[in-house]
Short mmCIF file of C-alpha atoms in Angstrom, two decimals:
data_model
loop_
_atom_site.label_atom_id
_atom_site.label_comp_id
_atom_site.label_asym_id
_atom_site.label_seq_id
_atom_site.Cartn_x
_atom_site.Cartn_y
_atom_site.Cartn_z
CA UNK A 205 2.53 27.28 -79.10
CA UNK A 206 5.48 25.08 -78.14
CA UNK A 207 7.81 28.06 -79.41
CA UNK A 208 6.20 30.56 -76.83
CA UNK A 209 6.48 27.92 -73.87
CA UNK A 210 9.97 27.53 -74.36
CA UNK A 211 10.97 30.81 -74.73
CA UNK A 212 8.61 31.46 -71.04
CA UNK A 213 10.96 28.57 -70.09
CA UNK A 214 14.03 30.39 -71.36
CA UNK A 215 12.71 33.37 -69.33
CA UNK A 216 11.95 32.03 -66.26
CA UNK A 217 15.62 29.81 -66.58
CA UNK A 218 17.23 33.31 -66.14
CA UNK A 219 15.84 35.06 -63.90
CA UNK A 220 16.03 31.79 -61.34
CA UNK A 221 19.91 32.36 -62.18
CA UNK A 222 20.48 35.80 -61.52
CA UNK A 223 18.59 35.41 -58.62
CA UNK A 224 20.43 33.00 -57.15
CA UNK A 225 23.65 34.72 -58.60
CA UNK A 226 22.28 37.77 -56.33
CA UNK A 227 21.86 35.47 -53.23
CA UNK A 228 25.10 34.07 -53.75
CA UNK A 229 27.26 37.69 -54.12
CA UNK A 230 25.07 38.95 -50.92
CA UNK A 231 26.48 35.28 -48.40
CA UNK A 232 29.94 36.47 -49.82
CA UNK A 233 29.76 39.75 -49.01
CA UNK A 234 28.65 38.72 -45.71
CA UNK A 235 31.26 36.20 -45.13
CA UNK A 236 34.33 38.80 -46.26
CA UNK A 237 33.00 41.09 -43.51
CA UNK A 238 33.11 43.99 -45.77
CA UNK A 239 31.04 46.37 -44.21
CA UNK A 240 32.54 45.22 -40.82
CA UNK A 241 28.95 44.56 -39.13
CA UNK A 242 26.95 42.08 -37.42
CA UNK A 243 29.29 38.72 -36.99
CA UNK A 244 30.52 39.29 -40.14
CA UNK A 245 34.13 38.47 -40.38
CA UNK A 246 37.01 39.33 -42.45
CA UNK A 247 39.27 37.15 -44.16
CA UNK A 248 42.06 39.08 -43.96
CA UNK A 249 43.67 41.82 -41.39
CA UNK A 250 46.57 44.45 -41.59
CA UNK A 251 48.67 45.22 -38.02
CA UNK A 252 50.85 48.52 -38.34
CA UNK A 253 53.23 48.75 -36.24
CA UNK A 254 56.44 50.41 -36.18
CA UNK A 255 59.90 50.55 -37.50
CA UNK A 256 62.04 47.64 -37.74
CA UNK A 257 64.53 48.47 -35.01
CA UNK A 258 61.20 49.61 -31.90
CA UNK A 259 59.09 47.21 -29.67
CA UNK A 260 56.72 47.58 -31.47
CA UNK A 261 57.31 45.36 -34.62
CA UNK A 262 58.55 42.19 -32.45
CA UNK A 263 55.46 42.54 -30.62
CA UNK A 264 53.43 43.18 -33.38
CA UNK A 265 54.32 40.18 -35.52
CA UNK A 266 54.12 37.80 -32.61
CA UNK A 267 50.16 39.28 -32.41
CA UNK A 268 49.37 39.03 -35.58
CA UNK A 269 50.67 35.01 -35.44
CA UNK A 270 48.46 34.70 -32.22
CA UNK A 271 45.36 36.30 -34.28
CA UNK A 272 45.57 34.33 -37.29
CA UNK A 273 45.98 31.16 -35.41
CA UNK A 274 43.19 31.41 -32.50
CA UNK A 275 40.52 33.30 -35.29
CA UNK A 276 40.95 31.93 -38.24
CA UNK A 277 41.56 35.41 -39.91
CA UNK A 278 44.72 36.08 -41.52
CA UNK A 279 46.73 39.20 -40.07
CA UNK A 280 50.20 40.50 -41.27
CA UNK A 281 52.20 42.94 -38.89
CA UNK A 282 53.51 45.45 -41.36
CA UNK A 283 56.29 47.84 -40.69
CA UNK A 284 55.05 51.47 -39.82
CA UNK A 285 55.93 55.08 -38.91
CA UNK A 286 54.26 53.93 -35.82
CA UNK A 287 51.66 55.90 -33.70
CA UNK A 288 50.67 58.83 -35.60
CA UNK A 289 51.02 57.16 -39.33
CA UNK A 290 49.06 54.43 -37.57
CA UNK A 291 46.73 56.24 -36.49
CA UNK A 292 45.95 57.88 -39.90
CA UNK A 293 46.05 54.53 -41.32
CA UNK A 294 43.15 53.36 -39.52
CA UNK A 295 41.40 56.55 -40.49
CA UNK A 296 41.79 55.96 -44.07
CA UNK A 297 41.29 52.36 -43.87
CA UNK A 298 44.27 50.89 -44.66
CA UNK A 299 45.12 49.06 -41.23
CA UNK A 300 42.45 46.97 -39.32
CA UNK A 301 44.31 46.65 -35.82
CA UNK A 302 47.86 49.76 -35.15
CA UNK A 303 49.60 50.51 -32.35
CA UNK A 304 49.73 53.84 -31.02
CA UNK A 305 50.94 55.54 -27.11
CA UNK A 306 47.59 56.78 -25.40
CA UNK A 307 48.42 60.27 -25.93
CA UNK A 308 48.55 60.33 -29.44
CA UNK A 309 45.48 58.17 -29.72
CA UNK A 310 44.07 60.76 -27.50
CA UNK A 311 44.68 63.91 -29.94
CA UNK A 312 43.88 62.00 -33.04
CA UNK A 313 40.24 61.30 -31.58
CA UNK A 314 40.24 65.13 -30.50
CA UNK A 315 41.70 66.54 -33.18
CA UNK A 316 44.78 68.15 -31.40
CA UNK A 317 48.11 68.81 -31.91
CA UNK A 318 49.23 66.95 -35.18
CA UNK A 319 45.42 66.14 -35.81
CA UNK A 320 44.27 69.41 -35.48
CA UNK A 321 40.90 69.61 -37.69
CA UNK A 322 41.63 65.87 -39.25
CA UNK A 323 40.18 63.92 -36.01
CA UNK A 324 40.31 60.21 -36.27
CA UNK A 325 36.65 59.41 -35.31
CA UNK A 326 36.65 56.05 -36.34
CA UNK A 327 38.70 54.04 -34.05
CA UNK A 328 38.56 52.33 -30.27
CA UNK A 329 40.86 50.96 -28.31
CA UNK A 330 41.74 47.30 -27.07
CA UNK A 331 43.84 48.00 -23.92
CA UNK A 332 46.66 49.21 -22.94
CA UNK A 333 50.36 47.18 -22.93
CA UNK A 334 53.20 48.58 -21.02
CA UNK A 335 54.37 51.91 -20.19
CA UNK A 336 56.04 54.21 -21.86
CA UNK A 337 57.90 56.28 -19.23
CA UNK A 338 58.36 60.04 -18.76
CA UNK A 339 61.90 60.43 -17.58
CA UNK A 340 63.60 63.65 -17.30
CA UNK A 341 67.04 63.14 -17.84
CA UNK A 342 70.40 65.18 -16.48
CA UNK A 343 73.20 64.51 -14.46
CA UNK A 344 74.43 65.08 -11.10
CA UNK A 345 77.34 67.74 -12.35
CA UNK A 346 74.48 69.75 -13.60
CA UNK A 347 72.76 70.58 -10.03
CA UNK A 348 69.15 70.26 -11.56
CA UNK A 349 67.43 68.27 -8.76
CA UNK A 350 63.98 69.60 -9.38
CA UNK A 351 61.69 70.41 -12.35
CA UNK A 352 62.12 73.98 -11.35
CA UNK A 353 65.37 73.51 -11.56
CA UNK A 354 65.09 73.66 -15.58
CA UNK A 355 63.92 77.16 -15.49
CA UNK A 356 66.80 78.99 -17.50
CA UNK A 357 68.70 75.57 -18.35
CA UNK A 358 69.15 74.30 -22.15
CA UNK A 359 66.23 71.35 -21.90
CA UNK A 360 65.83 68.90 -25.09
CA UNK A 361 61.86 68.36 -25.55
CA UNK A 362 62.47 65.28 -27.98
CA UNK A 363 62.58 65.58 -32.02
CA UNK A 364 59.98 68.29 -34.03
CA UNK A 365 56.77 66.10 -34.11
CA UNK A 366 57.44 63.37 -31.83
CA UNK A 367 55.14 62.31 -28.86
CA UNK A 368 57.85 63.58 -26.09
CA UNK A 369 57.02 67.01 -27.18
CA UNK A 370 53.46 67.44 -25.44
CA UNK A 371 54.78 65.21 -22.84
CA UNK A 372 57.26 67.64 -21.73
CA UNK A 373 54.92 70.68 -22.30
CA UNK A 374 52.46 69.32 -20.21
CA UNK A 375 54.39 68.34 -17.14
CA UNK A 376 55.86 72.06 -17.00
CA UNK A 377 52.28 72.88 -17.60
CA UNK A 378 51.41 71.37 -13.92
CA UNK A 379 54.31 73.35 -12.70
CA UNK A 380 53.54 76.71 -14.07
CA UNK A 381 55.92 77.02 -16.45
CA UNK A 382 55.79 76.66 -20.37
CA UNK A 383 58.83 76.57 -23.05
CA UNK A 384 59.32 80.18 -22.75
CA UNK A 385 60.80 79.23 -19.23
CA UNK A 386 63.22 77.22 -20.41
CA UNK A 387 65.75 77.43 -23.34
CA UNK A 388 64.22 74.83 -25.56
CA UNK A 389 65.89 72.02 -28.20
CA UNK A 390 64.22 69.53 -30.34
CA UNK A 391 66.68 66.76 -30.35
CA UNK A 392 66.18 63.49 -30.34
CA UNK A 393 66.94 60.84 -27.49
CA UNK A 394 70.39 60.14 -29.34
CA UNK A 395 71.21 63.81 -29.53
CA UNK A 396 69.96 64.62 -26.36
CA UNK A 397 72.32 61.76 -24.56
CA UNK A 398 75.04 62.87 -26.55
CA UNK A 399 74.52 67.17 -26.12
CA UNK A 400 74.07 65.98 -21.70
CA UNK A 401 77.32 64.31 -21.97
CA UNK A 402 79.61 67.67 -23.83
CA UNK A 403 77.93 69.69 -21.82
CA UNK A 404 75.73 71.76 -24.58
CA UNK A 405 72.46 71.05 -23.12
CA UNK A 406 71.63 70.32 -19.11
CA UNK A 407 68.71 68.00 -20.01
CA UNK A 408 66.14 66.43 -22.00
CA UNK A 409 62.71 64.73 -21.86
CA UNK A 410 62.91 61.34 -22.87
CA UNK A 411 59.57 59.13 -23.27
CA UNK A 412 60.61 55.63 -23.66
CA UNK A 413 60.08 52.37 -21.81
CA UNK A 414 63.25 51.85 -19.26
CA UNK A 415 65.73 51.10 -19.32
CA UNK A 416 66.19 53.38 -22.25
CA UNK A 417 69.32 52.23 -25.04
CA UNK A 418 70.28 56.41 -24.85
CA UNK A 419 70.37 56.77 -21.11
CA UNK A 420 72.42 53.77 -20.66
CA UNK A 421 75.05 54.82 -22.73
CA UNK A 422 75.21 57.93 -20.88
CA UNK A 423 75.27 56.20 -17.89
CA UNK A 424 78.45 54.25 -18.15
CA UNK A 425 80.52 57.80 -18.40
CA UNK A 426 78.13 60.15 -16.40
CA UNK A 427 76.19 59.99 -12.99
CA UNK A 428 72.55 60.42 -14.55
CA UNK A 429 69.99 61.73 -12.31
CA UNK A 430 66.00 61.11 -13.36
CA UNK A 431 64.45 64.34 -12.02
CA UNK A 432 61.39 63.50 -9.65
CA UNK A 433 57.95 64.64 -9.59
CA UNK A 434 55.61 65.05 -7.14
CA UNK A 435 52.99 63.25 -5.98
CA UNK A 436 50.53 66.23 -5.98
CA UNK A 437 51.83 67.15 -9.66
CA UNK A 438 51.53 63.41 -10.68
CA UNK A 439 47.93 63.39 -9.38
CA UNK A 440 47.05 66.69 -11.26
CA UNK A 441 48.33 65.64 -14.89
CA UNK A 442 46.47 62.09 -14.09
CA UNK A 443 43.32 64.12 -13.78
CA UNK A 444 43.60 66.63 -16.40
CA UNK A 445 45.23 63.83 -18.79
CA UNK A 446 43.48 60.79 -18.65
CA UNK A 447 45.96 59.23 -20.83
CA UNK A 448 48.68 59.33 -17.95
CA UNK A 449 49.32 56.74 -15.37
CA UNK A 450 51.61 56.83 -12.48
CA UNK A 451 54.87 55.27 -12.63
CA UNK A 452 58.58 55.02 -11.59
CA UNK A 453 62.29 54.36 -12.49
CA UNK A 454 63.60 51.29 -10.94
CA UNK A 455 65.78 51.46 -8.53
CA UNK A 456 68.97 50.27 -10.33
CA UNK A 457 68.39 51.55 -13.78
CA UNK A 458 71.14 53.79 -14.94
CA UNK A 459 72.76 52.87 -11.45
CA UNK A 460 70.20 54.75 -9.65
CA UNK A 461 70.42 54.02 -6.03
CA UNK A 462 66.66 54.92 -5.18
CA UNK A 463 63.59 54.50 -7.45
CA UNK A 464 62.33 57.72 -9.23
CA UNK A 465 58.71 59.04 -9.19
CA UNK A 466 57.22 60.01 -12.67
CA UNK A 467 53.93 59.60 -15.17
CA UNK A 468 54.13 57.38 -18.28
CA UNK A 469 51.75 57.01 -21.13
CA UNK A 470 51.54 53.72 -22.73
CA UNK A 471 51.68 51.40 -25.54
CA UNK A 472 47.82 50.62 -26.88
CA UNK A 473 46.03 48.61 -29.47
CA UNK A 474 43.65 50.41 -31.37
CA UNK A 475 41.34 48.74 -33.87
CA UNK A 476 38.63 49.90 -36.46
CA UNK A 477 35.32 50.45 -36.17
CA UNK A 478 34.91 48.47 -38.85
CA UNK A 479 35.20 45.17 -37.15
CA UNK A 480 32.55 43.60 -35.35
CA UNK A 481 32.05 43.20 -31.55
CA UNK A 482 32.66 39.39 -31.87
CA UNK A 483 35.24 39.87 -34.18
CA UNK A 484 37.18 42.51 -32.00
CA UNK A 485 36.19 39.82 -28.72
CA UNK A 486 37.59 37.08 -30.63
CA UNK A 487 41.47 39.19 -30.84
CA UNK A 488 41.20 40.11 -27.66
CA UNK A 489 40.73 36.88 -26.48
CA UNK A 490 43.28 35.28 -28.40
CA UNK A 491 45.62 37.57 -27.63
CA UNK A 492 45.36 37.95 -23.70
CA UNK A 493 44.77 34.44 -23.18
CA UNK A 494 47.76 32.92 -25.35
CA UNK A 495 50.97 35.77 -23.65
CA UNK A 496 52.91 32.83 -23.56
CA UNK A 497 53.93 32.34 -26.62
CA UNK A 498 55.08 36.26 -26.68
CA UNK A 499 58.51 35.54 -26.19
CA UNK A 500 59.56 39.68 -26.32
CA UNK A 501 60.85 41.31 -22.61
CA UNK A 502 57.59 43.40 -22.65
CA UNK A 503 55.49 40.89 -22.68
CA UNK A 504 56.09 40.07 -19.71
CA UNK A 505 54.02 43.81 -18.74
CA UNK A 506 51.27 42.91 -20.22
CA UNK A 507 47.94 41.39 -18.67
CA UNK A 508 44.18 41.74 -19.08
CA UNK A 509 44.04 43.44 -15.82
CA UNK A 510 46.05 46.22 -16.77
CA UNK A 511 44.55 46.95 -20.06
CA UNK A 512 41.52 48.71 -19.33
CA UNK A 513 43.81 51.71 -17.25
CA UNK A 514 45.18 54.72 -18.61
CA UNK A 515 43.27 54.04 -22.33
CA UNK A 516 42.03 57.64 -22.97
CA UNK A 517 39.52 57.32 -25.58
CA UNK A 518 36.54 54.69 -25.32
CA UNK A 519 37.12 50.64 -25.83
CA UNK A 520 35.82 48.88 -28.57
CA UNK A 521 32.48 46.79 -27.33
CA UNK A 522 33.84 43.74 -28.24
CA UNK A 523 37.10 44.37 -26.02
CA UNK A 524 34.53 45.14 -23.18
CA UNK A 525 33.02 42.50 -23.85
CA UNK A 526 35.78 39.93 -22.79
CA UNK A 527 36.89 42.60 -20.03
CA UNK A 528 33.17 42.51 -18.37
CA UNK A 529 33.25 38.46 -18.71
CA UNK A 530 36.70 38.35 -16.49
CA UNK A 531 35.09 41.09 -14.43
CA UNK A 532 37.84 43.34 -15.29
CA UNK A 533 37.60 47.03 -14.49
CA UNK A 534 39.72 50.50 -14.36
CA UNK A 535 41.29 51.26 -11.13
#
């Protein structure tokens, strides 16, 4: 008899373990914010960014500081190919938080271009930082004072792949003219500086934020001229490509006497799916409310207000949710 009640003791000793043992595993679980739901939280984040030498880094580490200080969870900036290889990253989970321009956050949630058939369907955005500006880039010798002055002329459409690619298509697009109008290279901002200046190319499409390292160099031995455009062909690439904003170049830059009309896309922050709404409300609060201690020129272009224009694919309910608490809106 006293054999069989200890073994029932033995018994019921074990399964009290493993049950608790089961409880236990489950609040960890929980706590790691592994399945990226509820208020769940992860211990640990990865930023992409890009290479060491862009904005993007600089910014991104002084982020990721921001984030691990404010919420408690520990994020790394990590160099990147930047937007596209971010964007992929967050796709395949390797990156919690990238960077990425609007446009190409736009195609990977479409599926276009360099995503075509392998969407990214599992990221939102956080805002929007600074512009990235659209600047199409000659010189005075060259008598191209109008984008319909390319038609004919040797043009530079950035490097194979890049973003300034379906920039450039899509501003001759509003025009009526495609590639075949003009006699297309894919150079990059370096090569396209340096072809403008020996007189092998009349211009190039440069997407960059101003003033851009290329262009100035050009500038001290040419007179550069930003080609304009219109306000009616502004408004139509706005409304066919939400991912556009309206923007200039500065009086000044590249000893320009008058400011130049043009579009820009933008720098974002895109984040996973993965992560909560209070978890995603939590780094956008830390970061938008602690810009000071961003100590990089282009911080200086980023605010709340701004964020929620020009995104192009939908914001992460925990981003809206600070946005709708500082009654922020897009204009």
């Amino acid at each position: 008899m006293k054999k069989s009640k200890f073994m029932l003791f033995l018994v019921l000793t074990f399964a009290v373990s493993v049950f608790l043992a089961a409880c236990g595993g489950e609040s960890s679980e929980k706590s790691s914010g592994s399945d990226g739901k509820g208020e769940e939280k992860p211990d640990f984040m990865s930023l992409v960014t890009g290479g060491t030498g862009g904005t993007y880094y600089p910014l991104g580490g002084a982020f990721a500081e921001i984030i691990s200080e404010e919420t408690g969870i520990q994020t790394n900036a990590e160099v990147s190919g930047a937007s596209a290889e971010n964007m992929n990253a967050i796709k395949d989970g390797n990156a919690e938080i990238a960077f990425s321009q609007t446009d190409i956050a736009s195609y990977a949630k479409d599926g276009k271009l360099m995503f075509e058939g392998a969407p990214v369907d599992n990221v939102s955005a956080i805002g929007t930082l600074y512009p990235e500006t659209i600047q199409i880039v000659t010189t005075a010798k060259s008598g191209i004072k109008s984008v319909e002055d390319l038609k004919g002329k040797k043009v530079s459409v950035g490097a194979p792949g890049s973003g300034t690619n379906p920039n450039a298509e899509q501003i001759l697009e509003v025009y009526g003219m495609t590639f075949d109008d003009i006699q297309k290279q894919d150079l990059s901002f370096d090569e396209s500086t340096a072809g403008i200046q020996d007189g092998t190319i009349d211009a190039a499409f440069v997407t960059a934020g101003t003033p851009t390292g290329a262009v100035e160099g050009l500038s001290a031995t040419e007179d550069v001229v930003i080609v304009p455009i219109e306000q009616d062909k502004i408004d139509a690439i706005i409304e066919k490509y939400p991912y556009y904003i309206q923007d200039e170049v500065p009086a000044g830059t590249y000893k320009l006497e008058s400011a130049v009309p043009t579009v820009a896309v933008q720098a974002m922050l895109v984040v996973s799916n993965d992560l909560s709404t209070e978890v995603v409300y939590d780094i956008t609060k830390a970061i938008f409310e602690n810009l000071d201690k961003v100590v990089h020129d282009k911080g200086k272009l980023i605010s709340a207000e701004n964020a929620v224009n020009g995104v192009g694919i939908e914001i992460h309910p925990g981003a809206q949710k600070y946005y709708d608490e500082k009654g922020i809106k897009a204009e």
